[in-house]
């Protein structure tokens, strides 16, 4: 991290983590902000942070306490928007960085939202369904004072899903005495969810990947694809690539790494996982060492699990042509530099995984207007927004001779700071 960065007193320098990565990415764009650079400090401080205690009664009658967060990084362009993560490693630094990346992402694709993120430091696998519901409802009621359809709109992230969004929507609605479908996105269809939302992030990864592959002359038919993470994002992205004729040769999850040089049957793996069967028992591939995943030769590599996966330690061993960041923050700035030196094109998270928030935007619009679209309409509009955004970014990066990430941060910072400038500084 740049020693010149002033950290807020609530963040220990040794705990700066992902927030330090975000600050470095802002730094790389700052010299291109022209007259707006005078406002850049606003992006280095989240607007609002709420830390809550989430107590629940366990099934055995004891009371357990969990740390919960909601961070609103910037709301200059519209209400906060960003997912909620349930994970044992959630920390303030991580949620701050994820909220910052949401500000950038929403500005890159041009949806009228600011950036926010939430999380609870819990391993949900250790909770019963009843405990998970109580945790979700108590967390929602604790952050209820800062969220709302025109304030901040949560959505699913790691280990959260449609069921959890339904509980969040219900809890918020009870608090306000009126059904408020637009308070969260990623809901079940029966509660105002949008068609196409479930696969939207993975589909967006594919749309960007297809556009990037066309730019570098890489045919998707027969392309070798490796995917880390087989959850909401990785699963859908893998299915889209397989449908386009690519071979998904490796999939890694917390349970291990599956490899098949001729391509594994992604649909069957999805069914295997949905049936709750152990990953290692999947018949259509061999289990390999986790560390070997990063050394497999591929055409497309999709990290779609967690942040800080590609670092100075392993970036030099990666042999691929196109790296599509399905996850948020999977590559550190040092890893990024090594990939660039090795000629690997990185399509950064702030555009590659923006399909989820794009369809979340569609869901919010549909809820507010109470008029729902067909799946073809959703997918068509997603495709158009993402393809146009990717095309504009590619051109900007070529013109400025910078990476796609720096081009994305420059474009987004300009859009956010222009809004900040026009709104003026209160009072
Ligand atoms: P998920 O909980 O549905 O799936 C996560 C997957 O990652 C699982 O398959 C899990 O086994 C795997 N995983 C976790 N830790 C791992 C590790 N250490 N090594 C290998 N695999 C590991 O989560 P998701 O919603 O698919 O989110 C994945 C990433 O995509 C996150 O970075 C998230 O912030 C980002 N993202 C998600 C959305 C969305 O709409 N869900 C949108 C944009 C970005």
Short mmCIF file of N, CA and C in Angstrom, two decimals, residues 205-215 218 220 241 244 322 324 383 387 390:
data_model
loop_
_atom_site.label_atom_id
_atom_site.label_comp_id
_atom_site.label_asym_id
_atom_site.label_seq_id
_atom_site.Cartn_x
_atom_site.Cartn_y
_atom_site.Cartn_z
N UNK A 205 -20.45 -12.22 -17.35
CA UNK A 205 -19.04 -12.63 -17.48
C UNK A 205 -18.84 -13.18 -18.90
N UNK A 206 -19.82 -13.98 -19.33
CA UNK A 206 -19.72 -14.57 -20.67
C UNK A 206 -19.79 -13.49 -21.77
N UNK A 207 -20.73 -12.55 -21.62
CA UNK A 207 -20.89 -11.49 -22.63
C UNK A 207 -19.58 -10.71 -22.79
N UNK A 208 -18.95 -10.38 -21.66
CA UNK A 208 -17.66 -9.66 -21.71
C UNK A 208 -16.59 -10.56 -22.32
N UNK A 209 -16.60 -11.82 -21.92
CA UNK A 209 -15.58 -12.77 -22.42
C UNK A 209 -15.70 -12.94 -23.93
N UNK A 210 -16.93 -13.04 -24.40
CA UNK A 210 -17.16 -13.20 -25.85
C UNK A 210 -16.64 -11.97 -26.60
N UNK A 211 -16.94 -10.78 -26.05
CA UNK A 211 -16.49 -9.54 -26.71
C UNK A 211 -14.96 -9.44 -26.69
N UNK A 212 -14.36 -9.78 -25.55
CA UNK A 212 -12.90 -9.69 -25.44
C UNK A 212 -12.23 -10.72 -26.35
N UNK A 213 -12.82 -11.92 -26.42
CA UNK A 213 -12.25 -12.98 -27.28
C UNK A 213 -12.27 -12.53 -28.73
N UNK A 214 -13.36 -11.85 -29.13
CA UNK A 214 -13.45 -11.36 -30.52
C UNK A 214 -12.34 -10.33 -30.77
N UNK A 215 -12.07 -9.50 -29.79
CA UNK A 215 -11.03 -8.46 -29.97
C UNK A 215 -9.64 -9.07 -30.15
N UNK A 218 -9.73 -14.83 -30.52
CA UNK A 218 -9.78 -16.15 -29.86
C UNK A 218 -11.15 -16.78 -30.13
N UNK A 220 -14.29 -19.05 -29.55
CA UNK A 220 -14.81 -19.69 -28.33
C UNK A 220 -15.01 -21.19 -28.52
N UNK A 241 -20.34 -20.62 -21.24
CA UNK A 241 -19.19 -20.93 -22.10
C UNK A 241 -19.36 -22.31 -22.74
N UNK A 244 -21.60 -22.21 -25.61
CA UNK A 244 -21.00 -21.56 -26.79
C UNK A 244 -19.94 -22.45 -27.44
N UNK A 322 -6.95 -14.95 -21.59
CA UNK A 322 -7.98 -14.01 -21.16
C UNK A 322 -8.37 -14.33 -19.73
N UNK A 324 -11.02 -13.42 -16.90
CA UNK A 324 -12.30 -12.72 -16.68
C UNK A 324 -12.61 -12.77 -15.19
N UNK A 383 -27.41 -7.90 -22.42
CA UNK A 383 -26.41 -8.08 -23.47
C UNK A 383 -26.02 -6.71 -24.05
N UNK A 387 -22.36 -5.19 -23.57
CA UNK A 387 -21.54 -5.14 -24.79
C UNK A 387 -21.13 -3.71 -25.09
N UNK A 390 -18.51 -2.62 -22.54
CA UNK A 390 -17.22 -3.25 -22.79
C UNK A 390 -16.53 -2.60 -24.00
#
